[in-house]
XYZ file of N, CA and C in Angstrom:
846
model
N -44.571 -43.356 -20.582
C -44.328 -42.065 -21.003
C -42.882 -41.852 -20.774
N -42.543 -41.744 -22.080
C -41.045 -40.338 -22.003
C -41.878 -39.038 -21.681
N -41.428 -38.493 -20.688
C -41.293 -36.759 -21.039
C -40.194 -36.538 -21.397
N -40.627 -34.653 -21.739
C -39.826 -34.107 -21.744
C -38.928 -33.519 -21.395
N -37.600 -33.399 -20.792
C -37.054 -32.016 -20.172
C -37.472 -30.859 -20.091
N -37.464 -30.016 -18.976
C -37.240 -28.516 -19.769
C -36.182 -28.500 -18.936
N -35.601 -27.256 -20.501
C -34.537 -26.629 -21.132
C -34.873 -25.033 -20.637
N -33.802 -24.864 -20.544
C -33.808 -23.217 -20.577
C -32.837 -22.215 -21.767
N -33.637 -21.833 -22.428
C -33.845 -21.740 -23.575
C -32.874 -20.089 -23.525
N -32.379 -19.592 -24.234
C -31.581 -17.816 -23.866
C -31.144 -17.875 -25.385
N -31.099 -16.145 -25.344
C -30.286 -14.928 -26.638
C -29.041 -15.357 -25.649
N -28.185 -15.407 -27.069
C -27.054 -15.284 -26.394
C -25.890 -14.271 -28.057
N -26.358 -12.630 -27.079
C -26.103 -12.281 -28.128
C -24.589 -10.889 -28.409
N -23.966 -11.316 -28.882
C -22.455 -10.566 -28.907
C -22.238 -9.833 -30.087
N -22.082 -8.371 -30.179
C -22.523 -7.469 -31.422
C -23.849 -7.178 -32.068
N -23.266 -8.199 -33.158
C -24.253 -8.191 -33.567
C -25.317 -9.935 -34.377
N -24.226 -10.920 -33.416
C -24.392 -12.339 -33.165
C -25.798 -12.529 -32.556
N -26.455 -13.156 -33.136
C -28.352 -13.597 -32.550
C -27.804 -15.415 -32.288
N -27.530 -15.640 -31.701
C -27.779 -17.153 -31.569
C -28.588 -18.409 -29.602
N -29.681 -19.039 -30.267
C -30.246 -19.996 -29.287
C -29.527 -21.258 -28.848
N -29.273 -21.682 -27.633
C -28.618 -21.739 -26.935
C -29.747 -22.381 -25.895
N -29.037 -23.814 -25.284
C -29.219 -24.658 -24.080
C -29.032 -24.944 -22.917
N -27.644 -24.064 -23.117
C -26.977 -24.297 -21.892
C -27.271 -23.195 -20.631
N -26.633 -24.075 -18.943
C -26.938 -23.779 -18.437
C -26.899 -22.243 -17.649
N -26.201 -22.131 -18.517
C -24.798 -20.328 -18.038
C -26.321 -19.321 -18.718
N -25.737 -18.607 -18.604
C -26.506 -16.839 -18.894
C -25.501 -16.241 -20.229
N -26.734 -15.851 -21.376
C -25.932 -15.609 -22.273
C -25.307 -13.835 -21.786
N -25.235 -13.535 -22.808
C -24.952 -11.802 -23.232
C -25.257 -10.850 -23.892
N -25.831 -9.901 -23.782
C -26.100 -8.563 -24.442
C -25.471 -7.488 -24.085
N -23.430 -7.188 -24.251
C -22.969 -5.717 -23.653
C -23.307 -5.942 -22.287
N -22.774 -7.879 -21.889
C -22.153 -7.958 -20.507
C -24.115 -8.078 -19.401
N -24.936 -8.316 -20.093
C -26.443 -8.081 -19.598
C -26.609 -9.800 -19.920
N -27.744 -10.270 -18.875
C -27.702 -12.059 -19.105
C -29.057 -11.654 -19.401
N -29.235 -12.566 -20.731
C -30.584 -12.720 -21.415
C -31.309 -13.527 -21.056
N -32.606 -14.326 -20.458
C -32.499 -14.956 -20.647
C -34.259 -15.106 -21.214
N -34.206 -16.172 -21.870
C -35.598 -15.804 -22.959
C -37.102 -16.512 -22.120
N -36.885 -17.501 -21.542
C -37.752 -18.666 -21.274
C -37.399 -19.914 -20.011
N -37.008 -19.627 -19.086
C -36.714 -20.252 -17.782
C -37.492 -21.801 -17.764
N -38.929 -21.646 -17.793
C -39.345 -23.653 -18.779
C -39.853 -23.680 -19.228
N -39.496 -23.255 -20.145
C -39.937 -23.202 -22.053
C -39.636 -24.575 -22.544
N -40.377 -26.366 -22.725
C -40.167 -27.024 -23.873
C -39.194 -27.548 -24.428
N -38.939 -27.605 -24.249
C -37.926 -27.961 -26.366
C -36.924 -29.215 -26.357
N -36.488 -29.377 -27.579
C -35.742 -30.551 -27.879
C -34.699 -30.120 -28.349
N -35.172 -28.431 -29.049
C -34.124 -27.632 -29.833
C -32.906 -27.288 -28.937
N -31.334 -27.508 -29.353
C -30.613 -27.211 -28.965
C -29.946 -25.774 -30.083
N -30.293 -25.846 -31.015
C -30.387 -24.421 -31.631
C -30.865 -23.930 -32.596
N -31.184 -23.216 -32.628
C -31.964 -22.516 -34.154
C -31.987 -21.154 -34.465
N -32.947 -20.338 -34.806
C -32.770 -19.546 -34.996
C -34.074 -18.880 -34.139
N -33.962 -17.120 -34.317
C -34.694 -16.516 -33.117
C -35.478 -15.877 -34.014
N -36.671 -16.317 -33.318
C -38.144 -15.599 -34.323
C -38.369 -14.105 -33.812
N -39.446 -13.964 -34.329
C -39.168 -12.467 -34.386
C -39.779 -12.419 -33.017
N -41.132 -12.524 -32.154
C -41.390 -12.716 -30.491
C -40.311 -13.085 -29.770
N -39.529 -13.871 -29.999
C -37.669 -13.812 -29.339
C -37.107 -12.580 -29.485
N -36.927 -11.812 -31.170
C -36.149 -10.540 -30.653
C -36.623 -8.944 -30.367
N -37.963 -9.366 -30.152
C -38.990 -8.731 -29.142
C -38.960 -8.551 -27.709
N -38.785 -9.984 -27.492
C -38.057 -10.065 -26.009
C -37.116 -10.036 -25.853
N -36.267 -10.021 -26.515
C -34.377 -9.019 -26.368
C -34.609 -8.373 -25.857
N -35.550 -7.114 -26.612
C -34.468 -5.869 -26.518
C -35.594 -5.345 -25.351
N -36.966 -6.212 -24.711
C -37.530 -6.257 -23.809
C -35.945 -5.598 -22.903
N -36.178 -7.734 -22.787
C -34.780 -7.336 -21.435
C -33.443 -6.298 -21.646
N -33.028 -5.679 -22.876
C -31.847 -4.295 -22.376
C -32.699 -3.466 -22.154
N -33.481 -3.530 -22.568
C -34.437 -2.334 -21.783
C -34.304 -1.680 -20.387
N -34.529 -3.193 -19.947
C -34.568 -3.083 -18.199
C -33.895 -3.812 -17.853
N -32.321 -3.372 -18.248
C -30.818 -3.830 -17.388
C -30.926 -2.610 -16.744
N -31.238 -0.947 -17.359
C -30.960 -0.469 -16.121
C -31.720 -0.171 -14.836
N -33.166 -0.586 -15.200
C -34.199 -1.018 -13.822
C -33.784 -2.023 -13.241
N -33.180 -2.605 -13.356
C -32.501 -3.974 -12.789
C -32.873 -4.537 -12.408
N -33.264 -5.246 -13.864
C -34.578 -6.263 -13.709
C -33.868 -7.427 -14.453
N -32.925 -7.088 -15.055
C -31.630 -8.433 -15.689
C -30.290 -8.524 -15.303
N -30.491 -9.778 -14.638
C -29.122 -10.357 -14.499
C -28.105 -9.883 -14.965
N -27.086 -9.590 -14.014
C -25.779 -9.461 -14.825
C -24.435 -11.072 -14.442
N -23.833 -11.233 -15.054
C -23.167 -11.698 -14.654
C -21.808 -11.199 -15.147
N -21.074 -11.176 -13.162
C -20.240 -11.199 -12.684
C -19.382 -11.160 -11.617
N -17.948 -11.590 -12.030
C -16.902 -12.246 -10.534
C -17.234 -10.911 -9.747
N -17.492 -11.257 -8.761
C -17.413 -10.049 -6.926
C -16.223 -10.203 -7.230
N -16.281 -8.682 -6.806
C -14.562 -8.053 -6.726
C -13.860 -7.911 -5.284
N -13.047 -8.579 -5.073
C -12.474 -7.877 -3.743
C -12.169 -7.130 -3.131
N -12.620 -6.286 -2.763
C -13.038 -4.481 -2.167
C -10.834 -4.881 -1.910
N -10.647 -4.992 -0.684
C -9.233 -5.244 0.183
C -8.263 -5.626 -0.647
N -8.488 -6.166 -1.417
C -7.261 -6.495 -2.503
C -6.971 -5.874 -3.672
N -8.475 -4.977 -4.234
C -8.654 -3.727 -5.070
C -7.896 -3.079 -4.771
N -8.327 -2.331 -2.802
C -7.642 -0.977 -2.551
C -6.193 -1.300 -2.626
N -6.039 -2.830 -1.976
C -4.253 -3.365 -1.738
C -3.472 -2.557 -2.953
N -3.727 -3.744 -4.028
C -3.497 -2.884 -5.804
C -2.932 -1.760 -5.879
N -4.362 -0.979 -5.294
C -4.281 1.113 -6.106
C -2.981 1.157 -4.702
N -3.369 0.539 -3.132
C -2.648 1.584 -2.588
C -0.723 1.511 -2.831
N -0.608 -0.608 -3.226
C 0.959 -0.471 -3.763
C 1.431 0.590 -5.181
N 0.551 0.056 -6.027
C 0.706 1.039 -7.197
C 1.144 2.054 -7.197
N 0.497 2.567 -6.334
C 0.296 4.522 -5.769
C 1.834 4.674 -5.122
N 1.836 3.841 -4.181
C 3.307 4.331 -3.240
C 4.794 3.945 -4.553
N 4.772 3.428 -5.350
C 5.333 3.010 -6.807
C 5.638 4.261 -7.336
N 4.671 4.894 -7.856
C 4.151 5.581 -8.982
C 4.628 7.081 -8.348
N 4.232 7.567 -7.295
C 4.505 8.829 -5.955
C 6.055 8.392 -5.743
N 6.587 7.321 -5.482
C 7.902 7.633 -4.952
C 9.206 8.232 -6.671
N 8.554 6.888 -7.887
C 9.210 7.374 -9.605
C 8.842 8.783 -9.751
N 7.654 8.885 -9.282
C 7.861 10.666 -9.745
C 6.916 11.502 -9.824
N 6.817 11.778 -7.993
C 6.265 12.924 -7.126
C 4.999 12.726 -7.532
N 4.422 13.977 -7.059
C 2.910 13.565 -6.309
C 2.863 14.540 -7.873
N 3.421 15.588 -8.407
C 3.566 16.080 -9.600
C 2.982 15.720 -10.298
N 3.825 14.097 -11.124
C 4.510 13.512 -12.200
C 3.489 12.659 -12.082
N 3.348 11.887 -11.403
C 2.125 11.118 -11.054
C 1.085 10.883 -11.796
N -0.111 10.253 -12.035
C -1.126 10.409 -12.676
C -1.866 9.093 -12.406
N -3.242 9.902 -12.182
C -4.612 8.904 -11.654
C -4.817 7.889 -12.430
N -4.559 7.801 -13.745
C -5.047 6.998 -14.788
C -4.471 5.898 -14.593
N -3.120 6.711 -14.592
C -1.440 5.397 -14.541
C -1.786 4.528 -13.026
N -1.917 5.260 -12.324
C -2.124 4.359 -11.366
C -3.146 2.836 -11.487
N -3.928 3.633 -11.889
C -5.680 2.385 -11.894
C -4.793 1.870 -12.836
N -4.517 2.669 -13.928
C -4.184 1.408 -15.329
C -3.126 0.392 -14.527
N -2.119 0.490 -13.530
C -1.380 -0.371 -13.283
C -1.785 -1.593 -12.717
N -3.286 -0.513 -11.554
C -3.635 -1.396 -10.696
C -4.736 -2.742 -11.527
N -4.481 -2.561 -12.953
C -5.340 -3.283 -13.551
C -6.684 -2.868 -12.996
N -6.738 -1.674 -13.129
C -9.213 -0.926 -11.820
C -9.448 -0.365 -12.633
N -10.795 0.123 -13.336
C -10.296 1.618 -13.684
C -10.455 3.086 -12.064
N -10.743 4.038 -12.969
C -9.524 5.078 -12.146
C -11.373 5.424 -11.264
N -12.794 4.758 -11.774
C -13.699 5.428 -10.226
C -13.459 4.333 -9.239
N -13.074 3.422 -9.718
C -12.803 2.479 -8.101
C -11.404 3.557 -7.500
N -10.746 4.055 -8.179
C -9.608 4.684 -7.468
C -10.140 6.034 -6.165
N -10.955 6.587 -6.994
C -11.595 7.644 -6.391
C -12.677 7.105 -5.456
N -13.877 6.163 -5.432
C -14.205 5.426 -4.482
C -13.436 5.165 -3.608
N -12.200 5.210 -3.499
C -11.267 4.292 -2.408
C -10.727 4.749 -2.097
N -10.388 6.535 -2.333
C -9.875 7.153 -1.950
C -10.035 8.660 -2.277
N -11.079 8.673 -2.688
C -11.566 10.075 -2.222
C -10.957 11.272 -4.379
N -9.613 11.306 -3.763
C -8.922 12.373 -4.581
C -7.612 11.819 -4.582
N -6.678 12.399 -5.523
C -5.656 11.942 -5.357
C -4.619 12.673 -4.083
N -5.006 13.705 -3.907
C -4.577 14.199 -2.315
C -4.990 13.734 -1.296
N -6.018 12.909 -1.395
C -6.136 11.579 -0.324
C -5.243 10.279 -0.629
N -5.184 9.701 -1.994
C -4.138 9.079 -2.164
C -3.236 9.003 -1.641
N -2.493 10.188 -2.275
C -0.868 9.875 -1.504
C -1.013 10.345 -0.164
N -1.424 11.258 0.309
C -2.044 10.912 2.325
C -1.874 9.429 2.784
N -2.609 8.377 2.562
C -3.110 7.606 2.704
C -1.795 6.496 2.181
N -0.741 6.911 1.248
C 0.259 6.201 0.847
C 1.705 6.729 1.681
N 1.209 7.399 2.440
C 2.549 7.847 2.990
C 2.268 7.218 4.602
N 0.714 7.500 5.077
C 0.371 6.509 5.978
C 0.478 5.417 6.256
N 0.810 5.038 4.774
C 0.398 3.460 4.792
C 2.558 3.495 5.081
N 3.081 3.494 4.592
C 4.599 3.306 4.794
C 5.209 3.789 6.246
N 4.803 5.036 6.492
C 4.953 4.881 8.316
C 4.722 3.892 8.833
N 2.732 3.320 8.792
C 2.457 2.593 10.015
C 3.735 1.101 9.896
N 3.777 0.855 8.434
C 5.266 -0.126 8.617
C 5.702 -1.045 9.052
N 6.737 0.484 9.097
C 8.222 1.481 9.404
C 7.674 0.660 10.872
N 6.615 1.521 11.687
C 5.657 1.270 13.338
C 5.283 0.335 13.990
N 4.942 -0.886 12.855
C 4.720 -2.676 13.172
C 5.762 -3.337 12.885
N 6.803 -3.069 12.005
C 7.868 -3.735 12.567
C 8.742 -3.521 13.390
N 8.433 -2.179 14.137
C 9.288 -1.773 15.245
C 8.563 -2.311 16.609
N 7.035 -2.652 16.671
C 6.262 -2.811 17.772
C 6.268 -4.652 17.405
N 7.139 -5.477 16.466
C 7.377 -6.832 16.523
C 8.570 -6.712 16.858
N 9.150 -5.774 17.583
C 11.217 -6.317 18.001
C 10.856 -6.421 19.406
N 9.654 -5.803 20.142
C 9.982 -6.104 21.246
C 10.858 -5.424 22.395
N 11.073 -4.036 22.089
C 12.526 -3.920 22.355
C 12.007 -3.565 24.198
N 11.056 -3.586 24.564
C 10.495 -3.538 26.010
C 11.350 -4.701 26.840
N 10.892 -5.780 26.076
C 11.941 -7.392 26.728
C 13.297 -6.900 26.269
N 14.025 -6.340 26.187
C 16.141 -6.284 25.982
C 15.697 -5.618 26.910
N 17.433 -5.494 27.378
C 17.436 -4.545 28.106
C 18.073 -3.093 27.767
N 18.162 -2.161 28.280
C 18.515 -0.386 27.121
C 18.621 -0.796 26.640
N 20.316 -1.121 26.683
C 20.941 -1.421 25.355
C 21.240 -1.943 24.322
N 20.863 -3.371 24.772
C 19.982 -3.933 23.212
C 18.638 -3.377 22.988
N 17.718 -2.924 23.324
C 16.942 -2.093 22.875
C 17.159 -1.112 22.092
N 17.782 -0.169 22.781
C 19.037 0.613 21.639
C 19.227 0.161 20.331
N 19.984 -0.629 20.639
C 21.211 -1.410 19.483
C 19.949 -1.735 18.395
N 19.010 -2.252 18.879
C 18.388 -3.615 17.599
C 17.213 -2.158 16.873
N 16.396 -1.132 18.148
C 16.322 -0.031 17.094
C 17.345 0.470 16.253
N 18.038 0.998 16.081
C 19.244 2.282 15.985
C 19.309 0.556 14.476
N 19.653 -0.570 14.067
C 19.740 -1.213 13.351
C 18.637 -1.512 12.155
N 17.496 -1.900 13.137
C 16.642 -2.233 12.662
C 15.983 -0.631 11.922
N 16.177 0.648 11.905
C 16.093 1.853 11.166
C 17.275 2.136 10.253
N 18.020 1.755 10.656
C 19.474 0.996 8.898
C 18.229 0.383 7.945
N 18.726 -0.386 8.735
C 18.566 -1.248 7.383
C 16.974 -0.622 6.940
N 15.518 -0.843 7.535
C 14.770 -0.840 6.684
C 14.953 0.668 5.635
N 15.689 1.578 6.388
C 16.143 1.989 4.620
C 16.881 1.404 3.081
N 17.443 0.640 3.899
C 18.031 -0.103 2.603
C 17.482 -0.875 2.230
N 16.453 -1.471 2.569
C 15.964 -2.457 1.860
C 14.080 -1.663 1.048
N 14.040 -0.406 1.223
C 12.769 0.573 1.022
C 13.275 1.488 0.824
N 14.295 2.150 -0.451
C 14.320 3.005 -1.249
C 13.485 3.835 -1.164
N 12.288 3.839 -1.855
C 10.906 3.570 -1.966
C 10.761 5.137 -1.071
N 10.262 4.119 0.710
C 10.790 5.821 1.237
C 11.410 6.497 1.690
N 12.579 6.397 1.060
C 13.032 8.037 1.142
C 12.908 8.988 0.073
N 12.572 8.351 -1.446
C 11.894 9.079 -2.258
C 10.373 9.991 -2.202
N 9.778 9.523 -1.420
C 8.161 9.797 -1.274
C 8.388 10.554 -0.454
N 9.648 10.263 0.806
C 9.290 11.482 1.976
C 10.453 12.632 1.640
N 11.427 12.257 0.515
C 11.757 13.780 -0.258
C 11.160 14.707 -0.667
N 9.511 13.710 -1.391
C 8.956 14.544 -1.859
C 7.838 15.314 -1.740
N 7.603 14.719 0.109
C 6.901 15.477 0.203
C 7.467 16.328 1.050
N 8.784 16.589 0.793
C 9.292 17.707 2.385
C 9.406 18.674 1.243
N 9.729 18.786 -0.703
C 9.986 19.447 -1.263
C 8.583 20.241 -1.633
N 8.006 19.547 -0.940
C 6.311 20.234 -0.852
C 5.791 21.185 0.089
N 6.670 20.960 1.108
C 6.332 21.799 2.494
C 5.257 20.304 3.585
N 5.460 19.544 3.049
C 4.975 18.652 3.880
C 2.750 18.566 4.248
N 1.735 19.500 3.112
C 1.067 19.303 3.510
C -0.258 17.920 3.375
N 0.678 17.089 2.664
C -0.087 15.669 3.205
C 0.062 15.676 4.605
N 1.193 15.475 5.454
C 1.541 15.195 6.293
C 1.003 15.304 7.455
N 1.338 17.183 6.780
C 0.155 17.933 8.654
C -1.242 17.478 8.814
N -1.973 17.315 7.499
C -2.943 16.961 7.462
C -3.985 15.593 7.748
N -2.505 14.803 8.102
C -2.517 13.681 9.082
C -2.898 13.041 10.381
N -3.952 13.254 10.799
C -3.793 12.782 12.465
C -3.030 11.346 13.115
N -3.148 10.450 11.620
C -3.140 9.811 11.552
C -1.878 8.679 11.780
N -0.659 9.213 11.694
C 0.957 10.179 11.587
C 0.755 10.332 12.360
N 0.276 11.542 13.467
C 0.897 11.876 14.239
C 0.675 11.041 15.507
N -0.510 10.396 15.234
C -0.479 8.998 16.438
C 0.034 8.107 16.387
N -0.099 7.755 15.273
C 1.182 6.509 14.819
C 2.396 6.477 15.989
N 3.086 7.701 15.540
C 4.626 7.739 15.775
C 4.425 8.078 18.271
N 3.791 8.656 18.465
C 3.412 8.840 20.049
C 4.019 7.541 20.911
N 3.383 5.951 20.612
C 3.594 4.613 21.258
C 5.750 4.890 21.197
N 5.930 5.010 19.645
C 7.332 5.245 20.098
C 8.137 5.750 20.583
N 7.469 7.258 21.132
C 8.355 8.486 22.160
C 8.257 7.407 23.152
N 7.007 6.981 23.604
C 6.558 6.259 24.829
C 7.837 5.546 25.250
N 7.730 4.596 24.217
C 9.139 3.509 23.982
C 10.050 3.570 24.203
N 10.763 5.555 23.380
C 12.021 5.461 23.361
C 11.991 6.116 24.829
N 11.041 6.925 25.682
C 10.923 7.778 26.961
C 11.211 6.194 27.796
N 10.658 5.444 28.284
C 10.907 4.645 28.767
C 12.708 3.846 28.690
N 12.706 3.489 28.199
C 14.042 2.645 27.184
C 14.936 3.484 28.222
N 15.003 4.927 27.511
C 16.106 5.760 28.527
C 16.071 5.733 29.165
N 14.745 6.063 30.070
C 14.525 5.825 31.069
C 15.198 4.743 32.523
N 15.176 3.660 31.552
C 15.382 2.165 32.807
C 16.891 2.766 31.892
N 17.472 2.790 30.989
C 18.876 3.246 31.089
C 19.912 3.932 31.735
N 19.155 4.666 32.280
C 19.758 5.694 33.219
C 19.582 5.231 34.564
N 18.829 4.676 35.367
C 18.418 4.339 36.283
C 19.309 3.087 36.318
N 19.743 2.410 35.832
C 20.530 1.456 35.626
C 22.242 1.999 35.656
N 22.681 3.054 35.331
C 23.731 3.891 35.137
C 24.586 3.434 33.855
N 23.551 2.690 32.933
C 23.822 2.966 31.516
C 23.913 3.862 30.928
N 22.775 4.466 30.602
C 22.975 5.946 29.515
C 23.000 7.463 30.492
N 23.165 7.817 29.980
C 22.618 9.911 30.125
C 21.422 9.812 30.912
N 20.962 10.668 31.725
C 19.998 11.090 31.913
C 18.978 12.440 31.938
N 19.492 13.035 30.859
C 19.860 13.910 30.276
C 19.052 14.157 28.209
N 18.761 13.150 28.139
C 18.709 13.018 26.400
C 17.172 12.920 25.967
N 16.752 13.953 25.564
C 15.175 13.716 25.313
C 14.983 13.096 24.115
N 13.430 12.295 24.178
C 13.467 10.469 22.978
C 13.135 11.454 22.087
N 12.842 12.656 21.672
C 11.709 13.152 20.540
C 13.463 13.408 19.761
N 14.482 14.112 20.525
C 15.292 14.919 19.979
C 16.321 13.454 19.577
N 16.324 12.262 20.355
C 17.708 11.185 19.931
C 16.914 10.386 18.607
N 15.061 9.954 18.419
C 14.299 10.016 17.792
C 15.171 10.428 16.364
N 15.396 11.580 16.480
C 15.594 12.531 15.091
C 17.163 12.496 14.741
N 17.899 12.189 15.608
C 19.502 11.469 15.456
C 19.585 10.545 14.908
N 18.727 9.908 15.779
C 19.298 8.023 15.085
C 18.630 7.956 13.582
N 17.002 8.581 13.106
C 16.753 9.063 11.680
C 17.518 9.333 11.024
N 18.349 10.650 11.497
C 18.667 11.382 10.359
C 20.244 11.049 10.578
N 21.138 10.641 11.247
C 22.416 10.120 10.670
C 22.371 8.398 9.230
N 21.302 8.026 9.461
C 20.766 7.171 8.684
C 20.124 7.776 7.522
N 19.257 8.603 7.508
C 18.523 8.432 6.275
C 19.265 9.969 5.675
N 20.625 10.032 6.345
C 21.128 11.324 5.490
C 21.997 10.673 4.898
N 22.202 9.514 4.969
C 23.262 8.991 3.985
C 22.354 8.096 3.089
N 21.508 7.460 2.789
C 20.565 6.976 1.561
C 20.145 7.790 0.746
N 19.926 9.322 1.075
C 18.921 10.690 0.428
C 19.847 10.910 -0.506
N 20.636 11.238 -0.053
C 22.493 11.634 -0.914
C 23.526 11.121 -0.889
N 23.051 10.025 -0.684
C 24.318 8.800 -1.653
C 24.750 8.938 -2.927
N 24.226 9.572 -3.891
C 24.616 10.114 -5.798
C 25.982 11.090 -5.187
N 25.451 12.354 -4.529
C 25.933 12.983 -4.166
C 27.594 12.887 -3.440
N 27.249 12.245 -2.468
C 27.784 11.711 -1.353
C 29.509 10.951 -1.644
N 29.104 9.967 -2.387
C 29.539 9.565 -3.680
C 30.176 10.652 -4.650
N 29.555 11.250 -5.263
C 30.727 12.466 -6.183
C 31.267 12.426 -5.542
N 31.097 13.247 -4.456
C 32.036 14.845 -3.426
C 33.556 13.077 -3.212
N 33.359 12.541 -2.561
C 34.307 11.917 -1.892
C 34.833 10.529 -2.584
N 34.494 10.606 -4.277
C 35.242 9.402 -5.440
C 35.385 8.099 -4.041
N 33.947 8.114 -3.820
C 33.698 6.547 -2.740
C 32.186 5.663 -3.677
N 31.997 4.607 -3.772
C 30.737 4.183 -3.957
C 30.036 3.558 -2.792
N 29.671 4.528 -2.164
C 29.498 4.954 -0.589
C 27.858 3.983 -0.764
N 27.458 3.047 -2.168
C 25.734 2.089 -2.219
C 26.111 1.052 -1.963
N 28.020 0.403 -2.097
C 27.963 -0.507 -2.216
C 27.400 -1.667 -1.516
N 27.999 -2.466 -0.795
C 26.822 -3.577 -0.164
C 28.941 -3.778 1.327
N 29.624 -2.870 1.271
C 31.169 -2.532 2.159
C 30.717 -1.353 2.478
N 30.304 -0.246 1.901
C 30.406 0.427 2.056
C 29.197 0.712 3.351
N 28.209 0.186 3.154
C 26.672 -0.340 3.738
C 27.018 -0.544 4.910
N 27.433 -1.965 4.534
C 28.009 -2.556 6.271
C 28.437 -2.239 7.090
N 29.587 -1.425 6.499
C 30.832 -0.027 7.750
C 30.279 0.971 8.033
N 29.132 1.412 7.388
C 27.733 2.906 7.929
C 27.140 2.330 8.702
N 26.694 0.451 8.415
C 26.009 0.537 9.789
C 26.046 0.229 11.064
N 27.239 -0.170 10.643
C 28.286 -0.500 12.199
C 28.771 1.384 13.357
N 29.060 1.831 12.012
C 29.457 3.074 12.475
C 27.826 3.946 12.853
N 27.085 3.864 12.953
C 25.757 4.139 12.922
C 25.585 4.087 14.204
N 25.697 2.375 14.756
C 25.409 1.334 16.072
C 26.084 2.568 16.309
N 27.389 2.221 16.679
C 28.241 2.828 17.276
C 28.618 4.036 17.928
N 28.245 5.013 17.175
C 28.516 6.579 17.360
C 26.846 6.978 18.274
N 25.915 5.797 17.868
C 24.507 6.897 18.271
C 24.378 6.021 19.574
N 24.832 4.537 20.274
C 25.301 4.406 21.454
C 26.418 5.019 22.009
N 27.583 5.401 20.973
C 28.871 6.439 22.326
C 27.756 7.502 22.951
N 26.365 8.061 22.097
C 26.352 9.315 22.693
C 25.793 9.207 23.949
N 25.104 8.301 23.695
C 23.958 7.111 24.754
C 24.554 7.607 26.262
N 25.587 6.927 25.977
C 26.454 6.277 27.512
C 26.636 7.196 28.432
N 26.359 7.473 29.447
C 26.626 7.727 29.984
C 27.952 8.136 30.677
N 28.535 9.610 30.763
C 30.046 9.479 30.683
C 30.850 9.379 31.883
N 31.859 8.740 31.586
C 32.835 8.177 33.442
C 34.073 8.781 33.240
N 33.879 9.046 34.405
C 35.167 10.221 34.889
C 36.501 9.266 34.536
N 36.903 10.818 34.367
C 38.639 10.739 33.830
C 38.982 10.533 34.991
N 40.080 9.508 35.247
C 41.132 9.243 36.253
C 40.465 9.044 36.984
């Protein structure tokens, strides 16, 4: 005797369009999956909706707010959403500054709604602070990958100086973001314990490298590591942050590849000369 298979009969509601289907997937009513009878036996693949089914659909819609109706949605990757928001925020803040950037635009460009941005970062100030922490953290992580402690003191300092210069060449958004934070008086940096903590390993590394160099008779023994860091960062940073005005003042294309390469060589040699132990004359 032939048995009739069980078919799931559903209501699919799109706007005012009511229709019935036996597809295994769930139908939707304003994003809500509505199942009329999961065990009803029928041969029908389509047909009109009777009065009882209309009532059931109404009850299903009302149950949505009470969590009794399944929703059909693709799971969201929270880490990917946060990364997309952060990348977009860095770009927006670098281009428009804290005052000019808009939370709506950041969320829109990242392809998420504004509430998700608030969920991940709290508010605009916190998002800006995390953006700053992220760009600085990237610099510190790449410095670790240089393995400077495995090099001789002179090689380590040359590598660090060259890396610091190259990072600014490759990341003009970092310069714009830091300029904007300084223009505000650095309120976000001042509230970030993470920014303070992430710089101490670099200071420790510089201290150890300078001590090794002094012990080997290569470097002076009176160099403060924080001052050394500020000097190395400053002579590179100023060149890029003020490049348009410097180019105009000296009537040179200081942003050309040739000028940048020349400046890189100068920055490394100038810094290394300042670190070397003074040789006696005659």
